[in-house]
Tab-separated table of C-alpha atoms in Angstrom:
chain	number	residue	atom	x	y	z
A	1	MET	CA	7.913	18.582	11.415
A	2	GLU	CA	11.304	17.295	12.499
A	3	PRO	CA	11.741	13.782	14.630
A	4	GLY	CA	12.502	15.719	17.636
A	5	ARG	CA	8.819	17.328	17.251
A	6	LEU	CA	7.087	13.678	17.971
A	7	GLU	CA	7.974	11.479	20.682
A	8	LYS	CA	6.689	8.254	21.705
A	9	PHE	CA	4.657	7.724	24.852
A	10	PRO	CA	2.569	4.932	26.857
A	11	SER	CA	-1.006	5.174	24.867
A	12	PRO	CA	-3.467	4.231	27.180
A	13	GLY	CA	-5.117	1.066	26.216
A	14	ARG	CA	-2.828	0.674	23.070
A	15	GLY	CA	0.356	-0.001	24.475
A	16	SER	CA	3.211	2.651	23.012
A	17	GLY	CA	1.990	5.254	20.472
A	18	LEU	CA	3.339	8.590	18.963
A	19	ARG	CA	2.429	12.033	19.643
A	20	ALA	CA	2.887	15.637	18.506
A	21	LEU	CA	4.836	18.362	20.782
A	22	LYS	CA	3.850	21.021	18.454
A	23	ARG	CA	0.379	22.018	16.186
A	24	ALA	CA	0.457	20.766	12.903
A	25	ARG	CA	-1.846	22.243	9.931
A	26	PRO	CA	-3.259	20.161	7.414
A	27	GLY	CA	-0.850	18.604	4.721
A	28	GLU	CA	1.987	19.285	6.974
A	29	LEU	CA	5.089	16.643	6.658
A	30	LEU	CA	5.360	14.983	10.204
A	31	TYR	CA	7.929	12.472	9.588
A	32	ARG	CA	10.283	11.120	6.684
A	33	ALA	CA	12.119	7.528	6.985
A	34	GLU	CA	13.947	5.514	5.007
A	35	PRO	CA	13.170	1.706	5.497
A	36	PHE	CA	14.992	-0.759	7.766
A	37	ALA	CA	14.444	-3.299	5.138
A	38	CYS	CA	12.504	-3.500	2.144
A	39	THR	CA	11.904	-5.355	-1.421
A	40	VAL	CA	9.971	-5.298	-4.288
A	41	THR	CA	6.963	-7.620	-4.336
A	42	LYS	CA	6.722	-10.375	-6.655
A	43	GLN	CA	4.021	-8.855	-8.890
A	44	ARG	CA	6.103	-5.903	-9.640
A	45	LEU	CA	9.313	-7.681	-10.520
A	46	GLY	CA	10.885	-6.343	-13.453
A	47	GLY	CA	8.783	-3.486	-13.837
A	48	VAL	CA	10.104	-1.361	-10.760
A	49	CYS	CA	13.845	-0.907	-9.669
A	50	GLU	CA	14.846	-2.726	-6.622
A	51	ARG	CA	16.838	0.258	-5.174
A	52	CYS	CA	14.388	2.926	-5.347
A	53	LEU	CA	10.968	1.544	-6.089
A	54	ARG	CA	10.107	3.855	-9.035
A	55	ARG	CA	8.722	2.194	-12.509
A	56	ASN	CA	10.917	2.323	-15.544
A	57	GLU	CA	10.491	0.905	-18.753
A	58	ARG	CA	14.196	-0.170	-19.133
A	59	LEU	CA	15.906	-1.244	-16.389
A	60	LEU	CA	19.435	-3.027	-15.931
A	61	ARG	CA	19.508	-6.632	-14.853
A	62	CYS	CA	21.536	-8.159	-12.293
A	63	ALA	CA	24.048	-10.209	-14.286
A	64	GLN	CA	24.447	-12.811	-11.313
A	65	CYS	CA	20.893	-13.590	-10.420
A	66	LYS	CA	19.213	-12.447	-13.556
A	67	ILE	CA	15.865	-11.450	-11.564
A	68	ALA	CA	16.992	-8.037	-9.626
A	69	ARG	CA	16.839	-5.218	-11.829
A	70	TYR	CA	17.761	-1.196	-11.388
A	71	CYS	CA	17.312	1.848	-13.366
A	72	ASP	CA	20.940	2.436	-13.504
A	73	THR	CA	24.637	1.869	-12.359
A	74	ARG	CA	23.936	4.004	-9.564
A	75	CYS	CA	21.238	2.425	-8.251
A	76	GLN	CA	22.705	-1.130	-8.600
A	77	LYS	CA	25.755	0.372	-6.872
A	78	GLU	CA	23.610	1.828	-3.668
A	79	ALA	CA	21.695	-1.821	-3.885
A	80	TRP	CA	24.751	-3.852	-3.392
A	81	GLN	CA	24.963	-3.881	0.179
A	82	GLU	CA	21.098	-5.247	0.622
A	83	HIS	CA	21.363	-7.732	-2.749
A	84	LYS	CA	25.149	-9.221	-2.509
A	85	ARG	CA	23.891	-12.178	-0.112
A	86	GLU	CA	20.408	-12.644	-1.191
A	87	CYS	CA	21.890	-12.974	-5.010
A	88	LYS	CA	23.170	-15.949	-4.378
A	89	CYS	CA	19.970	-17.473	-2.505
A	90	LEU	CA	17.842	-16.324	-5.893
A	91	LYS	CA	19.739	-17.775	-7.899
A	92	SER	CA	20.026	-21.236	-5.974
A	93	ILE	CA	16.392	-21.531	-6.213
A	94	GLU	CA	15.655	-20.973	-9.752
A	95	PRO	CA	13.331	-21.469	-11.318
A	96	ASN	CA	11.289	-20.916	-8.002
A	97	PHE	CA	10.875	-17.386	-6.230
A	98	PRO	CA	10.379	-17.034	-2.384
A	99	PRO	CA	7.243	-15.150	-1.272
A	100	ASP	CA	7.343	-11.506	-0.410
A	101	SER	CA	7.684	-11.925	3.263
A	102	VAL	CA	10.489	-14.591	2.934
A	103	ARG	CA	12.552	-12.188	0.783
A	104	LEU	CA	11.632	-9.605	3.236
A	105	VAL	CA	12.806	-11.493	6.190
A	106	GLY	CA	15.910	-12.944	4.371
A	107	ARG	CA	17.127	-9.337	3.973
A	108	ILE	CA	16.354	-8.385	7.702
A	109	VAL	CA	18.263	-11.349	8.584
A	110	PHE	CA	21.164	-10.276	6.809
A	111	LYS	CA	21.105	-6.869	8.068
A	112	LEU	CA	21.085	-8.060	11.372
A	113	LEU	CA	24.193	-10.051	11.223
A	114	GLY	CA	25.976	-7.203	9.867
A	115	GLN	CA	24.466	-4.319	11.577
A	116	SER	CA	26.729	-2.655	14.093
A	117	ALA	CA	25.062	0.537	14.519
A	118	ALA	CA	21.380	1.356	14.949
A	119	CYS	CA	19.807	2.009	11.640
A	120	PRO	CA	18.159	6.030	10.960
A	121	SER	CA	14.857	4.491	10.739
A	122	GLU	CA	15.167	3.433	14.373
A	123	LYS	CA	15.181	6.800	16.035
A	124	LEU	CA	12.197	6.634	17.776
A	125	TYR	CA	11.596	2.927	17.877
A	126	SER	CA	14.034	-0.135	17.066
A	127	PHE	CA	13.668	-3.423	15.364
A	128	SER	CA	14.602	-5.379	18.819
A	129	ASP	CA	11.365	-3.201	19.951
A	130	LEU	CA	8.837	-4.097	17.945
A	131	GLN	CA	5.991	-6.223	18.637
A	132	SER	CA	5.253	-9.754	17.697
A	133	ASN	CA	2.144	-10.538	19.454
A	134	ILE	CA	2.611	-14.273	19.224
A	135	GLU	CA	0.774	-14.948	21.948
A	136	GLU	CA	-2.249	-12.949	20.706
A	137	LEU	CA	-1.773	-14.934	17.213
A	138	SER	CA	-4.199	-17.844	16.168
A	139	GLU	CA	-3.023	-21.210	15.873
A	140	GLU	CA	-3.678	-20.901	11.961
A	141	MET	CA	-1.732	-17.581	11.970
A	142	LYS	CA	1.021	-19.477	13.674
A	143	GLU	CA	1.088	-22.737	11.295
A	144	GLY	CA	1.638	-20.213	8.287
A	145	LEU	CA	4.434	-18.613	9.897
A	146	ARG	CA	6.074	-21.560	10.932
A	147	HIS	CA	5.705	-22.792	7.278
A	148	LEU	CA	7.377	-19.646	6.124
A	149	ALA	CA	10.336	-20.447	8.623
A	150	GLN	CA	10.864	-23.322	6.553
A	151	THR	CA	10.366	-21.837	3.267
A	152	LEU	CA	13.169	-19.016	4.793
A	153	GLN	CA	15.644	-22.094	5.799
A	154	LEU	CA	15.230	-23.722	2.063
A	155	TYR	CA	15.843	-20.055	0.761
A	156	LEU	CA	18.845	-19.291	2.675
A	157	ARG	CA	20.731	-22.292	2.774
A	158	VAL	CA	23.321	-21.514	0.295
A	159	GLU	CA	24.778	-18.621	2.467
A	160	ILE	CA	22.985	-19.998	5.909
A	161	GLN	CA	23.351	-23.528	6.352
A	162	ASP	CA	21.089	-23.550	9.069
A	163	ALA	CA	18.680	-20.620	10.030
A	164	PHE	CA	17.306	-21.827	13.058
A	165	GLN	CA	21.072	-22.067	15.141
A	166	LEU	CA	21.718	-18.023	14.301
A	167	VAL	CA	22.532	-16.339	17.481
A	168	PRO	CA	19.753	-15.934	19.946
A	169	ALA	CA	19.045	-12.629	19.233
A	170	ILE	CA	17.736	-13.547	15.718
A	171	ASP	CA	14.588	-15.807	16.124
A	172	ILE	CA	13.343	-16.674	12.703
A	173	PHE	CA	9.770	-17.430	14.030
A	174	GLN	CA	9.669	-13.911	16.107
A	175	ILE	CA	10.879	-11.799	12.660
A	176	PHE	CA	7.818	-13.212	10.861
A	177	ALA	CA	5.709	-12.520	13.588
A	178	LYS	CA	7.200	-8.937	13.644
A	179	VAL	CA	7.205	-8.751	9.871
A	180	THR	CA	3.365	-9.780	10.220
A	181	CYS	CA	1.900	-6.960	12.451
A	182	ASN	CA	4.767	-4.341	11.773
A	183	CYS	CA	5.013	-4.495	7.898
A	184	PHE	CA	4.078	-1.633	5.661
A	185	THR	CA	2.742	-2.218	2.087
A	186	ILE	CA	4.843	0.510	0.006
A	187	SER	CA	3.023	1.881	-2.954
A	188	ASN	CA	3.534	4.487	-5.750
A	189	GLY	CA	2.028	8.307	-5.934
A	190	GLU	CA	-1.226	6.290	-7.605
A	191	MET	CA	-1.536	4.184	-4.471
A	192	GLN	CA	-0.568	0.741	-6.129
A	193	ASP	CA	1.514	-1.800	-4.413
A	194	VAL	CA	5.161	-1.955	-5.333
A	195	GLY	CA	7.052	-3.189	-2.509
A	196	VAL	CA	6.701	-4.248	1.523
A	197	GLY	CA	9.012	-2.875	4.147
A	198	LEU	CA	9.804	-2.102	7.544
A	199	TYR	CA	9.748	1.646	8.807
A	200	PRO	CA	10.394	0.644	12.929
A	201	SER	CA	9.873	4.033	14.120
A	202	MET	CA	6.681	4.334	12.234
A	203	SER	CA	5.439	1.271	13.743
A	204	LEU	CA	4.722	3.313	16.776
A	205	LEU	CA	1.625	4.699	15.152
A	206	ASN	CA	-1.961	3.166	16.246
A	207	HIS	CA	-4.676	2.685	13.889
A	208	SER	CA	-8.005	4.325	13.830
A	209	CYS	CA	-10.865	3.970	11.110
A	210	ASP	CA	-11.133	7.818	10.941
A	211	PRO	CA	-7.378	8.914	11.363
A	212	ASN	CA	-5.694	12.079	11.279
A	213	CYS	CA	-2.667	11.359	9.562
A	214	VAL	CA	-1.706	9.743	6.206
A	215	ILE	CA	1.323	7.582	5.134
A	216	VAL	CA	2.509	7.991	1.397
A	217	PHE	CA	5.667	7.009	-0.164
A	218	GLU	CA	8.004	8.790	-2.963
A	219	GLY	CA	10.094	5.634	-4.011
A	220	ARG	CA	11.379	3.460	-0.996
A	221	GLN	CA	10.793	6.581	1.236
A	222	LEU	CA	7.771	6.895	4.144
A	223	LEU	CA	6.281	10.523	4.287
A	224	LEU	CA	4.019	11.024	7.179
A	225	ARG	CA	1.578	13.879	6.925
A	226	SER	CA	-1.091	15.454	9.029
A	227	LEU	CA	-4.745	15.369	7.787
A	228	ARG	CA	-6.517	17.623	10.075
A	229	GLU	CA	-5.173	19.922	12.248
A	230	ILE	CA	-3.510	18.139	14.802
A	231	GLN	CA	-2.915	19.921	18.676
A	232	ILE	CA	-0.051	19.615	21.299
A	233	GLY	CA	-0.367	16.082	22.796
A	234	GLU	CA	-2.474	14.594	20.366
A	235	GLU	CA	-2.275	11.122	19.401
A	236	LEU	CA	-1.002	10.404	15.839
A	237	THR	CA	-2.949	7.621	14.132
A	238	ILE	CA	-3.103	6.155	10.579
A	239	SER	CA	-5.501	3.514	9.182
A	240	TYR	CA	-3.679	0.222	9.048
A	241	ILE	CA	-6.110	-1.186	6.515
A	242	GLU	CA	-7.978	-0.218	3.346
A	243	SER	CA	-11.428	1.226	4.608
A	244	LEU	CA	-13.419	0.143	2.066
A	245	MET	CA	-15.310	-2.860	3.958
A	246	PRO	CA	-18.367	-3.109	6.576
A	247	SER	CA	-16.945	-2.333	10.213
A	248	SER	CA	-17.288	-6.056	10.953
A	249	GLU	CA	-14.875	-6.828	8.429
A	250	ARG	CA	-12.502	-4.429	9.156
A	251	ARG	CA	-12.850	-5.561	12.872
A	252	LYS	CA	-12.300	-8.831	11.945
A	253	HIS	CA	-9.325	-8.136	9.595
A	254	LEU	CA	-7.709	-6.004	12.604
A	255	LYS	CA	-8.209	-9.104	14.765
A	256	ARG	CA	-6.676	-11.276	13.066
A	257	GLN	CA	-3.266	-9.621	11.653
A	258	TYR	CA	-2.836	-6.941	14.001
A	259	CYS	CA	-4.556	-9.110	17.441
A	260	PHE	CA	-6.644	-6.122	18.717
A	261	GLU	CA	-10.622	-5.220	18.761
A	262	CYS	CA	-10.880	-1.535	16.902
A	263	ASN	CA	-13.586	0.153	19.201
A	264	CYS	CA	-13.676	3.636	16.927
A	265	ARG	CA	-16.662	5.746	16.696
A	266	LEU	CA	-17.056	4.284	12.994
A	267	CYS	CA	-16.660	0.678	14.071
A	268	GLN	CA	-18.821	1.020	16.853
A	269	THR	CA	-21.950	3.030	15.462
A	270	GLN	CA	-21.124	0.844	12.067
A	271	GLU	CA	-21.530	4.419	9.886
A	272	LYS	CA	-21.964	3.763	6.362
A	273	ASP	CA	-22.723	0.231	6.574
A	274	VAL	CA	-26.135	0.449	5.343
A	275	ASP	CA	-24.623	2.152	1.894
A	276	MET	CA	-22.034	-0.024	1.488
A	277	LEU	CA	-24.159	-2.954	1.325
A	278	ALA	CA	-27.352	-1.506	0.102
A	279	GLY	CA	-29.145	-3.387	-2.626
A	280	GLU	CA	-29.981	-6.809	-3.261
A	281	GLU	CA	-27.366	-9.198	-1.028
A	282	GLN	CA	-27.642	-12.163	-3.393
A	283	ALA	CA	-26.448	-9.892	-6.516
A	284	TRP	CA	-23.649	-8.193	-4.425
A	285	LYS	CA	-22.278	-11.472	-2.911
A	286	GLU	CA	-21.880	-12.727	-6.779
A	287	ILE	CA	-19.919	-9.694	-7.738
A	288	LYS	CA	-17.801	-9.531	-4.464
A	289	ASP	CA	-16.881	-13.241	-5.444
A	290	ALA	CA	-16.464	-12.391	-8.985
A	291	VAL	CA	-13.844	-9.286	-8.001
A	292	THR	CA	-12.159	-11.516	-5.912
A	293	LYS	CA	-11.178	-13.690	-8.790
A	294	VAL	CA	-9.809	-11.284	-11.081
A	295	GLY	CA	-6.426	-11.596	-10.212
A	296	ASP	CA	-3.450	-9.984	-12.411
A	297	PRO	CA	-4.391	-9.721	-15.906
A	298	ARG	CA	-1.348	-9.074	-17.723
A	299	SER	CA	-2.052	-9.685	-21.590
A	300	GLN	CA	-4.602	-8.133	-23.954
A	301	GLU	CA	-6.572	-11.222	-24.068
A	302	GLU	CA	-7.040	-11.446	-20.482
A	303	TRP	CA	-8.127	-7.965	-19.876
A	304	GLU	CA	-10.565	-8.420	-22.862
A	305	GLN	CA	-12.146	-11.629	-20.172
A	306	VAL	CA	-12.133	-9.394	-17.440
A	307	LEU	CA	-13.597	-6.534	-19.144
A	308	THR	CA	-16.638	-8.791	-20.651
A	309	MET	CA	-17.161	-10.293	-17.025
A	310	CYS	CA	-17.425	-6.948	-15.553
A	311	GLN	CA	-19.558	-5.356	-18.428
A	312	THR	CA	-21.914	-8.985	-17.889
A	313	LEU	CA	-22.642	-8.208	-14.030
A	314	LEU	CA	-22.888	-4.436	-14.305
A	315	ASN	CA	-25.817	-4.843	-16.989
A	316	ASN	CA	-27.396	-7.699	-15.017
A	317	ASN	CA	-27.569	-5.896	-11.742
A	318	ALA	CA	-28.029	-2.616	-12.911
A	319	ASP	CA	-31.355	-2.283	-11.145
A	320	ARG	CA	-30.319	-4.258	-7.922
A	321	LEU	CA	-27.440	-2.414	-6.786
A	322	PRO	CA	-26.652	1.352	-6.430
A	323	ASP	CA	-23.038	2.734	-7.320
A	324	THR	CA	-22.544	3.139	-3.881
A	325	ASN	CA	-22.283	-0.694	-2.996
A	326	ILE	CA	-18.823	-1.303	-2.383
A	327	TYR	CA	-18.840	-4.360	-4.495
A	328	LEU	CA	-20.513	-2.526	-7.555
A	329	LEU	CA	-17.937	0.060	-6.829
A	330	LYS	CA	-14.959	-2.660	-6.810
A	331	MET	CA	-16.368	-3.377	-9.843
A	332	LEU	CA	-16.693	-0.455	-11.727
A	333	ASP	CA	-12.872	0.273	-10.627
A	334	CYS	CA	-12.345	-3.232	-12.480
A	335	ALA	CA	-13.780	-2.316	-15.585
A	336	MET	CA	-12.223	1.273	-15.605
A	337	ASP	CA	-8.939	-0.404	-15.269
A	338	ALA	CA	-9.863	-2.953	-17.855
A	339	CYS	CA	-10.889	0.123	-20.445
A	340	ILE	CA	-7.758	1.644	-19.733
A	341	ASN	CA	-5.405	-1.044	-20.293
A	342	LEU	CA	-7.096	-1.796	-23.867
A	343	ARG	CA	-7.137	2.107	-24.528
A	344	ARG	CA	-10.752	2.046	-24.679
A	345	TRP	CA	-10.734	5.839	-23.130
A	346	LYS	CA	-14.156	6.721	-23.781
A	347	GLU	CA	-15.689	3.405	-21.825
A	348	ALA	CA	-13.126	3.859	-19.060
A	349	LEU	CA	-14.403	7.497	-18.762
A	350	LEU	CA	-18.360	6.360	-18.670
A	351	TYR	CA	-16.842	3.644	-15.585
A	352	GLY	CA	-14.726	6.517	-13.882
A	353	ASN	CA	-17.763	9.407	-13.479
A	354	ARG	CA	-19.748	6.719	-11.888
A	355	THR	CA	-17.143	6.053	-9.007
A	356	LEU	CA	-16.780	9.764	-8.063
A	357	LYS	CA	-20.103	10.010	-5.735
A	358	PRO	CA	-18.975	6.857	-4.012
A	359	TYR	CA	-15.517	7.948	-3.561
A	360	ARG	CA	-16.849	11.084	-2.052
A	361	LEU	CA	-19.018	9.195	0.427
A	362	TYR	CA	-16.472	6.719	1.347
A	363	TYR	CA	-13.154	8.857	1.531
A	364	SER	CA	-14.656	11.859	2.646
A	365	SER	CA	-12.268	15.120	3.575
A	366	PHE	CA	-8.683	14.418	2.373
A	367	HIS	CA	-7.892	10.610	1.346
A	368	PRO	CA	-4.941	9.936	-1.138
A	369	LEU	CA	-7.256	7.380	-2.893
A	370	ARG	CA	-10.122	9.954	-3.960
A	371	ALA	CA	-7.120	12.248	-5.307
A	372	VAL	CA	-5.970	9.712	-7.217
A	373	GLN	CA	-8.945	8.473	-8.667
A	374	MET	CA	-10.095	12.063	-9.611
A	375	MET	CA	-6.725	12.541	-11.166
A	376	ARG	CA	-7.511	9.329	-13.211
A	377	VAL	CA	-10.973	10.521	-14.468
A	378	GLY	CA	-9.188	14.187	-15.100
A	379	LYS	CA	-6.705	12.434	-17.422
A	380	LEU	CA	-9.425	10.339	-19.247
A	381	GLN	CA	-11.317	13.500	-19.684
A	382	HIS	CA	-8.176	15.240	-21.225
A	383	THR	CA	-7.858	12.320	-23.648
A	384	GLN	CA	-11.688	13.244	-24.855
A	385	ASP	CA	-10.477	16.722	-25.273
A	386	MET	CA	-13.049	17.937	-22.376
A	387	PHE	CA	-10.479	20.702	-21.426
A	388	PRO	CA	-12.687	22.371	-19.087
A	389	GLN	CA	-13.893	19.434	-17.264
A	390	ALA	CA	-10.395	17.623	-17.037
A	391	LEU	CA	-9.180	21.141	-15.534
A	392	LYS	CA	-11.792	21.056	-12.627
A	393	THR	CA	-11.464	17.593	-11.868
A	394	LEU	CA	-7.399	17.924	-11.831
A	395	LYS	CA	-7.971	20.956	-9.711
A	396	GLN	CA	-10.136	19.225	-7.180
A	397	ALA	CA	-7.546	16.347	-7.298
A	398	TYR	CA	-4.484	18.762	-6.353
A	399	ASN	CA	-6.452	20.722	-3.147
A	400	ILE	CA	-6.566	16.996	-1.715
A	401	MET	CA	-3.324	15.849	-2.975
A	402	LYS	CA	-1.246	18.771	-1.760
A	403	VAL	CA	-2.313	18.011	1.667
A	404	THR	CA	-1.833	13.865	1.375
A	405	HIS	CA	1.003	13.739	-0.992
A	406	GLY	CA	2.461	17.290	-0.335
A	407	ALA	CA	3.361	19.977	-3.276
A	408	ASP	CA	6.921	18.797	-3.851
A	409	HIS	CA	5.783	15.036	-4.519
A	410	SER	CA	6.263	13.557	-8.037
A	411	LEU	CA	2.976	13.009	-8.645
A	412	VAL	CA	1.790	16.065	-7.833
A	413	GLN	CA	4.328	17.444	-10.219
A	414	ASP	CA	2.594	15.246	-13.117
A	415	LEU	CA	-0.392	16.540	-11.965
A	416	MET	CA	0.381	20.000	-12.589
A	417	LYS	CA	1.809	19.239	-15.618
A	418	LEU	CA	-1.381	17.782	-17.023
A	419	LYS	CA	-3.148	20.788	-15.763
A	420	GLU	CA	-0.947	23.244	-17.864
A	421	GLN	CA	-1.453	20.971	-21.059
A	422	CYS	CA	-5.369	21.280	-20.304
A	423	GLU	CA	-4.875	25.078	-20.019
A	424	ALA	CA	-3.151	25.115	-22.963
A	425	GLY	CA	-6.292	23.311	-25.108
A	426	MET	CA	-8.488	25.785	-23.944
């Protein structure tokens, strides 16, 4: 679907929204957008290219700041316009590094100072149109934004002596508020976070806990796809948040960050809450706390510690919590990740198999996370020479992924190659 087949419209009770001007089938590409501004997350520094956001084992390092890394000279040249002013800023604050939001806002400021025409990502909605919701933010949130604005001032001072004395159109506090409620987390095909970015036209999309569209990324490019048949004039919606949380937590999260009360059917009926919190409360609270503290393990020793913790808690609570409890499910995912990083494929498959039923319950119909999980399990089955089972799992993943990602997405191409290997193994 071309941009001219979507339109901005006044959505009752929700401000502006996006609606379809023609019918769309499940899996149809509705919109494709480059970012107004984006940056790699601190967690992924050195692992993905700063320009295309693709993973690469051998990245070239910027000779000046020694921080930004690129696939090749082509990516480096294409990124220079975005990077040249921040390069001095990054170098000036070594060994410190700015928070992701500060680095992103820095890039936005430099872009606004040098921008003479509208960016393609503003085709339906411009950066200046973005809502900040400042009047709705809690005092705690406002204080956090003020602190970020001060951090930005220190970060930019080698290029801009006083960031608070910029032209009136560039209000630092306003920009941080806009980023807070309009920023997209950029993920790779496997739904792992790699960056953050602004895509102004896509900020018109309103939220639903049961959306009719999904956003995935190919590198830094945003792809909006339909999850089911969409009628002429129907509003397009996405989920702003991870849906694997009880309705009360979803509503609290949406209110805090996006400043609205969600009154969708799932929130009103509290559907699936009983399954999500099934089992003994004391047990799932203990597991919830443990999962929250896992952090970002890097070394083999750290992954060993994570796996030991997961195994202990899973064994201790085997009779107290079902696999459908969302905190136990997150623990199973954590154990699976640990085993994969430790190359313990057989154990990883045991944990992965336990996640498939709850994933089917919570990510019903077409959902990219369910497809990616099935692909991961299929890969593990392949490592164990379980070719018929792997082929079946991968086919199920493909049937979902061709809708959520599209047949030409790089992850789907990888899945097709794996299917071919399974067929050859049989």
